[in-house]
Coordinates of C-alpha atoms in Angstrom, one line a residue:
Chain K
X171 CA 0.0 0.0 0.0
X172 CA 2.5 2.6 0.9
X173 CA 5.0 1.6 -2.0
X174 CA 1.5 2.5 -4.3
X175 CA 0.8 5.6 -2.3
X176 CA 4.3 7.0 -2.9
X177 CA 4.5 6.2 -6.3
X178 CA 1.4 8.0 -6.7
X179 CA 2.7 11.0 -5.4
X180 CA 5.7 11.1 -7.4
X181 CA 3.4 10.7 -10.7
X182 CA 2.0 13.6 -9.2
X183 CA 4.7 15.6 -8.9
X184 CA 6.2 14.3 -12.4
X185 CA 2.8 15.6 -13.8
X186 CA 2.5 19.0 -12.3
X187 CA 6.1 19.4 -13.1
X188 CA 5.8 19.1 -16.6
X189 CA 2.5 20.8 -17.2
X190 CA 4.2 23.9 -15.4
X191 CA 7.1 23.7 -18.1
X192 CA 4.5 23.4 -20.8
X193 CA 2.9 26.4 -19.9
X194 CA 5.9 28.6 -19.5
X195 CA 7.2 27.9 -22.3
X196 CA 3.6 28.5 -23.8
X197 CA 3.3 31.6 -22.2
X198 CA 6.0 32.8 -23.9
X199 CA 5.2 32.0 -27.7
X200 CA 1.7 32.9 -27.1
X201 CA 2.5 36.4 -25.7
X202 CA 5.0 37.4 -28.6
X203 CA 2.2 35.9 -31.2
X204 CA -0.3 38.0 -29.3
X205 CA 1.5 41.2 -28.9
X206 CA 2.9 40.8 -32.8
X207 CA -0.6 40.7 -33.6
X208 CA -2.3 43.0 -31.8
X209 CA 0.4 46.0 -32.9
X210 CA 1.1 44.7 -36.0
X211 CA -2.3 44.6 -37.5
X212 CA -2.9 48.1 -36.3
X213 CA 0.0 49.4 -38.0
X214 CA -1.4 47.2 -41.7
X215 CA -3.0 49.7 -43.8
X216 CA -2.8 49.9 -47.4
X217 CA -0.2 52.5 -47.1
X218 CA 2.3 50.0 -45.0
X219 CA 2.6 48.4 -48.9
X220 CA 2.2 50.8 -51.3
X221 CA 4.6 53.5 -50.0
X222 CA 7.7 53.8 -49.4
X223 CA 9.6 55.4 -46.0
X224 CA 8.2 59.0 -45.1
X225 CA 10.3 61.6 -43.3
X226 CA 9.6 61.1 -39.4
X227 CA 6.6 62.9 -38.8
X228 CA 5.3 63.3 -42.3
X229 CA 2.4 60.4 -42.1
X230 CA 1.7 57.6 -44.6
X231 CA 5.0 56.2 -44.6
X232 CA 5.4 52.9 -45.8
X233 CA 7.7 50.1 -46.5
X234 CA 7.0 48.9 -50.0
X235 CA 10.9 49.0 -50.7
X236 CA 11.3 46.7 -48.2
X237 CA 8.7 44.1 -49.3
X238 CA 10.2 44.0 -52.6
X239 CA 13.4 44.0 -51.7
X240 CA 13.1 41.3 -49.3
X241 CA 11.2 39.5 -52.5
X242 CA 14.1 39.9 -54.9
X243 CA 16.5 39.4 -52.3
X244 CA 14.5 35.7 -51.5
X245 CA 13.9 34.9 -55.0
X246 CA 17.3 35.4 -56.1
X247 CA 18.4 33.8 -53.4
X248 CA 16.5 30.4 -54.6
X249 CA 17.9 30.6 -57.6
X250 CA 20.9 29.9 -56.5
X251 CA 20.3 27.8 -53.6
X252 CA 17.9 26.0 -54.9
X253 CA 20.1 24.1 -57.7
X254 CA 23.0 23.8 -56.0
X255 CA 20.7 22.3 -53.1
X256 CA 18.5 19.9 -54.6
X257 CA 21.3 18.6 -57.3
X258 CA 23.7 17.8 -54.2
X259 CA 21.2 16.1 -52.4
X260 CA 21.0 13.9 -55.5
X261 CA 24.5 13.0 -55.8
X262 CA 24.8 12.3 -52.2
X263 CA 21.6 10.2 -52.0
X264 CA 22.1 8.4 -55.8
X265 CA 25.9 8.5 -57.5
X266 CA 27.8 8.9 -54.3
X267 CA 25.7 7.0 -51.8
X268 CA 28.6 4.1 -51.3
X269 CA 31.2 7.1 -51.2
X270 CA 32.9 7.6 -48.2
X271 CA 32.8 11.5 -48.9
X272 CA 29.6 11.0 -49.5
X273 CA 29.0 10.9 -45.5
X274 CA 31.6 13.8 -44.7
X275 CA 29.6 15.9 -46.9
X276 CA 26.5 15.1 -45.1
X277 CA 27.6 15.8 -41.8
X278 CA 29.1 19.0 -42.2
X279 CA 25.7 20.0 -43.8
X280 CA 23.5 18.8 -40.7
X281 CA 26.3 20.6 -39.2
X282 CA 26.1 24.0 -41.2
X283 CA 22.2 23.9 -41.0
X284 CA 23.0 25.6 -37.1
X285 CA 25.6 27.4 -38.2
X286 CA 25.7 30.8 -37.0
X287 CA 23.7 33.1 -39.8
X288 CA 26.1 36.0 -38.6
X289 CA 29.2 34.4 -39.7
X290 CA 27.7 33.3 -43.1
X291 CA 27.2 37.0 -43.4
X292 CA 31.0 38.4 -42.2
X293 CA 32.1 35.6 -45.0
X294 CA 30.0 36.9 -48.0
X295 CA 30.9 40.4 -46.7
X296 CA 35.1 39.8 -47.2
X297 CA 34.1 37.1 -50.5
X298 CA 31.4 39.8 -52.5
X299 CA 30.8 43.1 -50.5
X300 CA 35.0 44.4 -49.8
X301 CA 36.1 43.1 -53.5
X302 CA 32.6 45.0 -54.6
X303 CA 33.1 48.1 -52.8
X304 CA 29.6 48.5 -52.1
X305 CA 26.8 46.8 -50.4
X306 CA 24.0 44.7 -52.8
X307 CA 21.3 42.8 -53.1
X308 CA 23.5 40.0 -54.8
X309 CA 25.5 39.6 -51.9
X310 CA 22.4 39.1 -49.8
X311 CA 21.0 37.0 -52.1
X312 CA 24.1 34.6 -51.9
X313 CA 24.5 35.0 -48.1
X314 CA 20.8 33.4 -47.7
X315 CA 21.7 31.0 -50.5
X316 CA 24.4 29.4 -48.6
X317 CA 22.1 29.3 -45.7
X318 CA 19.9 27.7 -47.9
X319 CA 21.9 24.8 -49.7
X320 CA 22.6 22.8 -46.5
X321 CA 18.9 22.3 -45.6
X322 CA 17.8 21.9 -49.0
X323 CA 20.5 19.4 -50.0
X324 CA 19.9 17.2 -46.3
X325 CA 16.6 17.1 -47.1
X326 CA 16.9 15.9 -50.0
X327 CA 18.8 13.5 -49.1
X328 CA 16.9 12.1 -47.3
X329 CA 13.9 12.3 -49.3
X330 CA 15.2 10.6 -52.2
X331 CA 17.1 7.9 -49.9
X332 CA 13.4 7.3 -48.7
X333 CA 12.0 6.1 -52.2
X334 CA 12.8 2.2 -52.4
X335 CA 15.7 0.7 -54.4
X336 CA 14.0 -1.9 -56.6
X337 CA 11.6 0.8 -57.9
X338 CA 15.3 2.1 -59.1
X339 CA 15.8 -0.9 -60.5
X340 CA 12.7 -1.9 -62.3
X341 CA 13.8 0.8 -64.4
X342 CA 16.8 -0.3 -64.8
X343 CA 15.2 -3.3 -65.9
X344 CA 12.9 -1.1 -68.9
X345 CA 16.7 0.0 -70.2
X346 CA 16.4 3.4 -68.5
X347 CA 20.1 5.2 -67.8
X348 CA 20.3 6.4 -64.3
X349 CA 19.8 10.3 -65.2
X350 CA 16.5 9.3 -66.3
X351 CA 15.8 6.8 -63.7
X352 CA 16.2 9.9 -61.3
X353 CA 14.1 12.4 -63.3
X354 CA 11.2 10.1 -64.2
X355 CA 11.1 7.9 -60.7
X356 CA 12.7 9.1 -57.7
X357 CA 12.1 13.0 -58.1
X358 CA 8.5 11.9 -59.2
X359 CA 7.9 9.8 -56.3
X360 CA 9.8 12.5 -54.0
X361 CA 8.0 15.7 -55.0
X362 CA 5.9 16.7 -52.3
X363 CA 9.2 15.4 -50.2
X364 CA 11.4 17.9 -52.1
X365 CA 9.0 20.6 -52.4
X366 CA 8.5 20.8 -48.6
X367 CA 12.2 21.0 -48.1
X368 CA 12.8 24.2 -50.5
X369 CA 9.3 25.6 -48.7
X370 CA 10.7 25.3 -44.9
X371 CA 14.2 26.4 -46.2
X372 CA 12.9 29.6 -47.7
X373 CA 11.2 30.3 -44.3
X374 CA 14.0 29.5 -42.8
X375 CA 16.0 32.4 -44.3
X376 CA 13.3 34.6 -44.8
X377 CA 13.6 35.9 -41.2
X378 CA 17.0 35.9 -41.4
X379 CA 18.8 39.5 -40.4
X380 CA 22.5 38.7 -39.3
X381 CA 23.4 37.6 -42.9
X382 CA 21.9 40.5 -45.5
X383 CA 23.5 43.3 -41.9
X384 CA 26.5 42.6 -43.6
X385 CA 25.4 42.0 -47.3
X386 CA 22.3 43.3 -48.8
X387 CA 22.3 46.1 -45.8
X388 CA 19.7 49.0 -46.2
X389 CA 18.0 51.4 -48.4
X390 CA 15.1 53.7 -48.1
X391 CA 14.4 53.8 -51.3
X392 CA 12.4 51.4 -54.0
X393 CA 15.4 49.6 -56.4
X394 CA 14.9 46.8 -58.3
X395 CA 18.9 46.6 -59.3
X396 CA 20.2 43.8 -57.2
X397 CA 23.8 45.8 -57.4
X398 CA 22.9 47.9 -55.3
X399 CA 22.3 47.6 -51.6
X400 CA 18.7 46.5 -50.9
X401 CA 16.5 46.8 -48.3
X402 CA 14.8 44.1 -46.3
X403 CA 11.9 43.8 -43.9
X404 CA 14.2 41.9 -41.3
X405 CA 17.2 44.6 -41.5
X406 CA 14.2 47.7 -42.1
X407 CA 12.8 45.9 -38.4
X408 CA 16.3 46.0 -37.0
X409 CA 16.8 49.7 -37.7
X410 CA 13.4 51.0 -37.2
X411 CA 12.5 48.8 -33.9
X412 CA 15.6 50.6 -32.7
X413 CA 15.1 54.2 -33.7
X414 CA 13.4 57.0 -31.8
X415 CA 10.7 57.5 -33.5
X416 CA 6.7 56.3 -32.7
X417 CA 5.7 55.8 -36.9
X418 CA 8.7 53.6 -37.4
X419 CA 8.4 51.7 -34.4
X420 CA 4.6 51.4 -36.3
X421 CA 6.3 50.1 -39.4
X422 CA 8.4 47.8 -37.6
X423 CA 5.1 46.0 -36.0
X424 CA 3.6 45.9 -39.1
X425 CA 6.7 44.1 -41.5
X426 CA 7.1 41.7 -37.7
X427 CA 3.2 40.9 -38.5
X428 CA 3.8 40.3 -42.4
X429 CA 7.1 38.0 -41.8
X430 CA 5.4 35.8 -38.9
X431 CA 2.2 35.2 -41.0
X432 CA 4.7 34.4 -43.9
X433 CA 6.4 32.1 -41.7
X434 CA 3.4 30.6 -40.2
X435 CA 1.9 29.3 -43.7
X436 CA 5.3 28.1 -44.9
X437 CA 5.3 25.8 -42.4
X438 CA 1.8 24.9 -42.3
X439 CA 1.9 24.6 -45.7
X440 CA 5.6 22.3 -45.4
X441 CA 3.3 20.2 -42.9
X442 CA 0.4 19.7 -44.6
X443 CA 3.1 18.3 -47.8
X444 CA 5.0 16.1 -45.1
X445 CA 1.3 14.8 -44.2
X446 CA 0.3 14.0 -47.6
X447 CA 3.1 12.1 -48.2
X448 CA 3.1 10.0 -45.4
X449 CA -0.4 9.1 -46.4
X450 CA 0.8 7.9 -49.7
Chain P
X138 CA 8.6 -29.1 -81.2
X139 CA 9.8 -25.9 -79.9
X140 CA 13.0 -24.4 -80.2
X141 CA 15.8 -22.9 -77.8
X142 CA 16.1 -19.0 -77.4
X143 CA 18.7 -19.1 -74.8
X144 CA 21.5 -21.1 -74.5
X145 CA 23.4 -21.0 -71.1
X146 CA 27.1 -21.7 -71.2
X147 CA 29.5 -22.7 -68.9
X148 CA 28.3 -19.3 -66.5
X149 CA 30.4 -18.4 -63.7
X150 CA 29.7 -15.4 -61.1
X151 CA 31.7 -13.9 -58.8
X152 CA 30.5 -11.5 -56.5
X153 CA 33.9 -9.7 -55.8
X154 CA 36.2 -13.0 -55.6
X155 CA 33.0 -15.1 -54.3
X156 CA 32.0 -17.2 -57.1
X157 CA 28.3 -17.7 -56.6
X158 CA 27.4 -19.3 -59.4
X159 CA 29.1 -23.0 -60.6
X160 CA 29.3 -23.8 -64.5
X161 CA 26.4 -23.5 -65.4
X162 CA 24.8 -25.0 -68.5
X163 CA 21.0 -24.7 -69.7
X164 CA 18.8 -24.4 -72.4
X165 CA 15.8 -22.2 -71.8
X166 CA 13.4 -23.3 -74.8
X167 CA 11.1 -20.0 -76.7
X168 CA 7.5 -19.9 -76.1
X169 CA 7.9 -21.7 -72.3
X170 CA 7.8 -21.7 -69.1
X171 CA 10.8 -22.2 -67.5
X172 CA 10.8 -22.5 -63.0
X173 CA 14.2 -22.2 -61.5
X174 CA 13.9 -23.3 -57.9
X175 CA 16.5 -24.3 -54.7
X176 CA 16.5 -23.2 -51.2
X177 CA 17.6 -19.5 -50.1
X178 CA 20.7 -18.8 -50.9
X179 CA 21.6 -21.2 -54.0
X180 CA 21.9 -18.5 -56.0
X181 CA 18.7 -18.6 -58.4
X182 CA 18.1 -14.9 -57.7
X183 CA 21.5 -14.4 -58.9
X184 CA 21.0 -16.5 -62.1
X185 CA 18.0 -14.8 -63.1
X186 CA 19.4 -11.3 -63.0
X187 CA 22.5 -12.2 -65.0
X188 CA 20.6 -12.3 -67.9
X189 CA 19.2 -9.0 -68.2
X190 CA 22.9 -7.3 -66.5
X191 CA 21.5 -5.8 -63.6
X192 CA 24.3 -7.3 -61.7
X193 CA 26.5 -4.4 -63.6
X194 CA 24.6 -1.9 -61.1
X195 CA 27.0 -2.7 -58.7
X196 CA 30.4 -2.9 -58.5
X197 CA 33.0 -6.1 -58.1
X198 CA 30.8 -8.0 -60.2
X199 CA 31.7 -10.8 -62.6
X200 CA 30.8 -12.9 -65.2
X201 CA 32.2 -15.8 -67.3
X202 CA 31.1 -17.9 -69.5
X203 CA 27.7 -17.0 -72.1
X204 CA 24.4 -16.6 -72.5
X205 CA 23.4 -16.8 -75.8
X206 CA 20.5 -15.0 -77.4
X207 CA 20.0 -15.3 -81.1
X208 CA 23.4 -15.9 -81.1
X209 CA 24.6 -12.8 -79.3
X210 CA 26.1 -13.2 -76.0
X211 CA 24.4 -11.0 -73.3
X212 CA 27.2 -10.8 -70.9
X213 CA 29.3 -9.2 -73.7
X214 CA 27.2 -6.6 -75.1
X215 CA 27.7 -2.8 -74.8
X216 CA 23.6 -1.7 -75.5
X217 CA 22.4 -2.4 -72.1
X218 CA 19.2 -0.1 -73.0
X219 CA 18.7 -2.8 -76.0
X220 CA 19.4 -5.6 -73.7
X221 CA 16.7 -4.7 -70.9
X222 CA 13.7 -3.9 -74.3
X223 CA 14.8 -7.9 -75.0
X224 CA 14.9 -8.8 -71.9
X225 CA 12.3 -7.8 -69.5
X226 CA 11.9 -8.4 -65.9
X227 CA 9.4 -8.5 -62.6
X228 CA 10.3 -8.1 -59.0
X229 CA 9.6 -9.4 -56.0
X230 CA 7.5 -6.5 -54.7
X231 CA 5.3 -4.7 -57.4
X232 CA 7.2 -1.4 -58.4
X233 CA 4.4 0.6 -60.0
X234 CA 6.3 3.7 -60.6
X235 CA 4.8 7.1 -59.5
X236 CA 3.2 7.8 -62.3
X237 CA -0.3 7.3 -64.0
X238 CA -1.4 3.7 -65.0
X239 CA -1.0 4.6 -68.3
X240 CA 2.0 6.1 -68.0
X241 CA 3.8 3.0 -66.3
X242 CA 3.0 1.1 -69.4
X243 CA 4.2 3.9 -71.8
X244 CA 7.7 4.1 -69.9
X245 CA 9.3 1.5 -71.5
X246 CA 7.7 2.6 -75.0
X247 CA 9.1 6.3 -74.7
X248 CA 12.9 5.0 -73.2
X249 CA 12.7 3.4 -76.7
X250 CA 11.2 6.9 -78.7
X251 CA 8.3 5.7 -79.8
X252 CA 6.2 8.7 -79.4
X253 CA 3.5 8.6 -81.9
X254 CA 0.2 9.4 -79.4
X255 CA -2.1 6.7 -81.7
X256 CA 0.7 3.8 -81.4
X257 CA 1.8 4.4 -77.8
X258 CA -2.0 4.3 -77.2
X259 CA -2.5 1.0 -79.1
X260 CA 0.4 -0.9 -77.7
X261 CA -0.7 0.2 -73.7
X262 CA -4.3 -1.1 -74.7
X263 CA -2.6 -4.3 -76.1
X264 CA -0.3 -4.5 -73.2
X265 CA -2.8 -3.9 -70.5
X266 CA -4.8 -6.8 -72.4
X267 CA -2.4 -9.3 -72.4
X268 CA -1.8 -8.6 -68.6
X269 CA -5.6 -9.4 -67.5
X270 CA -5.8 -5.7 -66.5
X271 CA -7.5 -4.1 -69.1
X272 CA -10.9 -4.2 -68.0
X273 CA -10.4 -3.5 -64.4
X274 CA -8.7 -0.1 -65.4
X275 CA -9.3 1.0 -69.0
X276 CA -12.1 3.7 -67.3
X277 CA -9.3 4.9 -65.0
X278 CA -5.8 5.2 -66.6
X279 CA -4.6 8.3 -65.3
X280 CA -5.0 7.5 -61.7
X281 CA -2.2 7.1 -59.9
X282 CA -0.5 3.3 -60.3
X283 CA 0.0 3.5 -56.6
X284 CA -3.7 3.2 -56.1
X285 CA -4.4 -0.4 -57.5
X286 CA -4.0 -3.2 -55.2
X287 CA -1.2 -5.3 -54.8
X288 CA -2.3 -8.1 -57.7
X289 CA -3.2 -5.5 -59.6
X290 CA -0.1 -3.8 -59.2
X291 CA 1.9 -6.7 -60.0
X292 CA 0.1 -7.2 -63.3
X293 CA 0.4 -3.8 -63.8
X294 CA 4.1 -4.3 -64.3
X295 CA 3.8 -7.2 -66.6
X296 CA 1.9 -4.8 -68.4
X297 CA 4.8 -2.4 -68.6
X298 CA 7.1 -5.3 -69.5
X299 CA 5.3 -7.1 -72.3
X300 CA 5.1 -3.1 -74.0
X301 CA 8.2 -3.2 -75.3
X302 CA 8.0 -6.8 -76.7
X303 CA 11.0 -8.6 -75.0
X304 CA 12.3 -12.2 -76.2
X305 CA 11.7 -13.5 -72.5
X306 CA 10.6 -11.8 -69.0
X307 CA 12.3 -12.7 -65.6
X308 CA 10.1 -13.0 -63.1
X309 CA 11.9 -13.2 -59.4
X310 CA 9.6 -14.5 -57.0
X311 CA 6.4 -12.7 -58.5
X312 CA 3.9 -14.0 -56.2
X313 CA 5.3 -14.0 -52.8
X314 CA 4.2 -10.7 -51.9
X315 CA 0.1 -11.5 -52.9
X316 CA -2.2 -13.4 -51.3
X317 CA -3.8 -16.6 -52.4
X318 CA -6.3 -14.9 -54.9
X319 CA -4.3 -12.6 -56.8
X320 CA -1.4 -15.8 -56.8
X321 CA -3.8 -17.9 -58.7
X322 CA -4.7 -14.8 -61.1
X323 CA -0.6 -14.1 -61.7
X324 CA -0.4 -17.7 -62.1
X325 CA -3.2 -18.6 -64.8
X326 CA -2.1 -15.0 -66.8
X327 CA 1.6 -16.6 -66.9
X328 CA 0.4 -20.1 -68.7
X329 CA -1.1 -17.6 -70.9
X330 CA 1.6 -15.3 -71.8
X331 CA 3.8 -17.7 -73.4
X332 CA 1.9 -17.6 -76.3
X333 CA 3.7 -14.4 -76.8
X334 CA 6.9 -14.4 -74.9
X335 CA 9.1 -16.8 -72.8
X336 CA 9.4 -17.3 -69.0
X337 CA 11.9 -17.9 -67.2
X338 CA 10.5 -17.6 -63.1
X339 CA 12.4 -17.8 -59.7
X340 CA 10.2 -19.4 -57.0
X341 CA 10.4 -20.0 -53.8
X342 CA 6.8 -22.4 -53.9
X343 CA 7.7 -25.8 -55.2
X344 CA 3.8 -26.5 -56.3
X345 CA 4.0 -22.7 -58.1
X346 CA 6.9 -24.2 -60.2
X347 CA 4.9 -28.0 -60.6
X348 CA 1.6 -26.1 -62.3
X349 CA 2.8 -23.4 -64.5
X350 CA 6.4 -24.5 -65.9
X351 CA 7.2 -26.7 -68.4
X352 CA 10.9 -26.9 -67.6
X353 CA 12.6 -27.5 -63.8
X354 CA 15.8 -26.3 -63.1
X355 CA 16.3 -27.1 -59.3
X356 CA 19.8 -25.0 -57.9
X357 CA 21.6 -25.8 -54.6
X358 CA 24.7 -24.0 -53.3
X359 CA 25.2 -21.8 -56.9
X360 CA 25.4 -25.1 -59.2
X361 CA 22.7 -26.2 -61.6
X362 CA 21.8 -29.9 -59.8
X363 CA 19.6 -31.1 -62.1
X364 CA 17.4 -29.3 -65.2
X365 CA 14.5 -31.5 -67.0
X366 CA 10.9 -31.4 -68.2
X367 CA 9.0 -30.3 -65.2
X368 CA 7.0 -33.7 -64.7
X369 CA 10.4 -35.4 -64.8
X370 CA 11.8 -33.2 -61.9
X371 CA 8.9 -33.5 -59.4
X372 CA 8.0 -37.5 -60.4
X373 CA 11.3 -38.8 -60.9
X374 CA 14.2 -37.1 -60.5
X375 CA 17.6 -38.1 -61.5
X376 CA 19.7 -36.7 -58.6
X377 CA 19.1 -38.2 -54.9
X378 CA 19.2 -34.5 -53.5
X379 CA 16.7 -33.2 -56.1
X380 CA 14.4 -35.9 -54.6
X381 CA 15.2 -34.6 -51.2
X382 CA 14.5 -30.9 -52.0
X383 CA 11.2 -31.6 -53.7
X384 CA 10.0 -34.0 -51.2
X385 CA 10.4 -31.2 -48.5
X386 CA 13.4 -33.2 -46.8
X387 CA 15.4 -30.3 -46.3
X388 CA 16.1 -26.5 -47.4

């Protein structure tokens, strides 16, 4: 009886514990959700998009630069992680997967997928932005790229490791060479696999302000030339969040609202793919 | 009364410097059925996919010896693509590839370029025929492959085999992943497809070999033991331990 009663007690306590643990750490995501949301979505108007930065004090200031910028600055930035991602991840899952370096490369890329962002940005800044002279969105671009390539090229990895070998070799067996048997099989049966990779790695690096400090920087004004420095809502929320005036500390609510809703569907959306395919 | 499409000479294999497979010698005769069984491990698996290369997948891989088809040895020649349209094959597992119904049957049609819509059409109607499949799934041919059953599936695959009209079809085990029902359906379609092509099966099911082959080749320890007319093997075989194996005295 007493053996039962103690054990009892320490479920007890086991269970309180970790409910308490829950909720702080609750607490916490739900009051930055909550207090993102409430000042953000005052600060959305039309005028948040469709203009750009106002003088302080002149009203109607907005931060369409930065939308687009941060656009360009992602988009470009897929196009050159995304490759360089997706086809490594093929190698290392398909020609190389009895390669000893095969395995090294892998681990250093689970390694440099929590690599610190801030370093990837002092290395673009010495490799593009000194030889340059001048910040730009290209450097950016390449500074979220090689955040990029790691997750992408893991993930793939593993995706494509996930499709079984005979269906590799029943079409073998139909005559097809193995470029083929990768384009028409395995990347067919590993879409929604590969897709949600690129999708969580581009939220990954869309919140990402350590790397474009250092690259892309700032600029309060609309360009759509990637040579020159570009402006982003992460590095716009840096500067504004920490200047002295009321209407920037506005804008920076607003583009925190936009970046966490943009974050939020990618990974619902990442999810949802990573449910459908288990269902398959 | 029938002639021999493939002649089997003096075949060694060595997987890196294990030779698996012993001097091996056997006819397999066109328009037949022809059941290679042994216990695990004999090396019947092995056997079967030297004829269509797919050791060369792998590396430290060897063969000596020949296997003639038409006259043209198969472990010498260069066109693997040609090869594999000659030489077709089914797994173990179905391996419906993620792609439509119809699609799966057109694979093997467009690794060879024949892309004219009206012909590819014809040949996966003709195809899907000769499989048994046609009628369960001519209303749905661009669902996904993946959503057939697991007979289906496997006939599925025949399908996508007999499309590019090979010489002979390698079947490894074909049934072992079905249940009864869809065995018997695999089974029946097989006695019927060598009208049109030639069998050569790996089983692991002794009375699967006794109804649909017409020739025996029973393989223990990566040598041929003993190859004869089916009937011969299972009523009276030559070799003491082909008696034993069929009699269920050990393996």
């Amino acid at each position: 009886m007493r053996i039962e009663k103690k054990r009892k007690i320490k479920n007890y306590i086991a269970l309180s514990l970790a409910t308490l643990t829950a909720i702080i750490g609750l607490f916490w995501l739900v009051f930055i959700l909550t207090s993102i949301l409430i000042k953000g979505l005052s600060a959305i108007n039309l005028s948040l998009f469709l203009n750009d930065p106002a003088p302080p004090g002149i009203p109607g200031g907005g931060l369409r630069c930065a939308f687009i910028g941060q656009l360009i600055i992602t988009i470009l930035a897929c196009i050159i992680g995304v490759p360089i991602g997706v086809l490594g991840g093929t190698f290392l899952a398909e020609y190389g997967r009895n390669n000893k370096l095969s395995g090294l490369v892998s681990a250093l890329a689970d390694m440099m997928t929590s690599f610190p962002s801030i370093v990837v940005g002092v290395f673009v800044y010495t490799l593009v932005v000194r030889p340059m002279g001048h910040f730009s969105g290209y450097a950016g671009a390449l500074a979220l790229a090689i955040i990029m390539i790691p997750i992408i090229l893991r993930t793939t990895e593993e995706t494509l490791k996930l499709i079984p070998w005979e269906l590799r070799e029943a079409a073998f067996a139909l005559g097809a060479p193995y470029y083929l048997v990768i384009k028409d099989v395995v990347y067919r049966g590993a879409a929604t696999g590969l897709f949600t990779g690129i999708m969580l790695s581009i939220a990954r690096v869309a919140v990402e302000t350590a790397p474009l400090l250092f690259t892309s920087f700032n600029n309060s004004f609309l360009t759509l030339n990637p040579n020159q420095p570009m402006p982003s809502l992460t590095v716009t929320i840096y500067q504004y969040a920490m200047g002295p005036y009321p209407d920037w500390h506005r804008l920076a609510w607003g583009a925190s609202f936009v970046i966490v809703i943009f974050v939020l569907l990618f990974n619902i959306a990442g999810r949802f793919f990573i449910k459908k395919r288990l269902k398959k | 009364m029938s002639d021999v499409l493939i002649e089997v000479k003096h075949l060694n294999f060595y997987y890196g410097s294990v030779k698996v497979l012993k001097d091996i010698n056997l006819n397999v005769e066109k328009n037949n059925i022809t059941a290679l069984i042994g216990p695990s491990g004999c090396g019947k698996t092995t056997f079967l996919r030297c004829f269509n290369r797919m050791h060369d997948l792998y590396k430290g891989n060897r063969y000596e010896g020949e296997i003639l088809l038409n006259g043209e040895n198969l472990l010498k020649t260069q066109d693997l693509i040609a090869l594999r349209s000659k030489v077709g094959m089914v797994f173990q597992k179905p391996t419906p590839f993620p792609m439509s119904i119809f699609d799966n049957v057109a694979y093997g049609l467009k690794l060879k370029g024949i892309k004219k819509k009206s012909e590819v059409e014809d040949i996966v109607e003709r195809s899907l025929m000769q499989a048994a499949l046609w009628d369960e799934v001519k209303d749905k041919l661009s669902s996904p492959a993946t959503s057939l059953s697991g007979g289906q599936q496997q006939r599925l695959v025949i399908a996508r085999a007999l499309a590019v009209e090979p010489d002979i079809i390698l079947f490894d085990e074909p049934t072992s992943a079905l249940d009864p029902i869809a065995t018997a359906k695999i089974e029946e379609l097989l006695t019927h497809l060598k009208d049109i092509t030639t069998i050569l099966i790996v089983t692991h099911n002794m009375q699967q070999a006794a109804r649909v082959s017409e020739y025996t080749a029973f393989m223990f320890q990566g040598e041929l033991i003993e190859f004869d007319r089916t009937e011969k093997i299972f009523t009276n075989p030559r070799e003491e331990l082909t008696e034993k194996y069929i009699t269920g005295r050990f393996g």
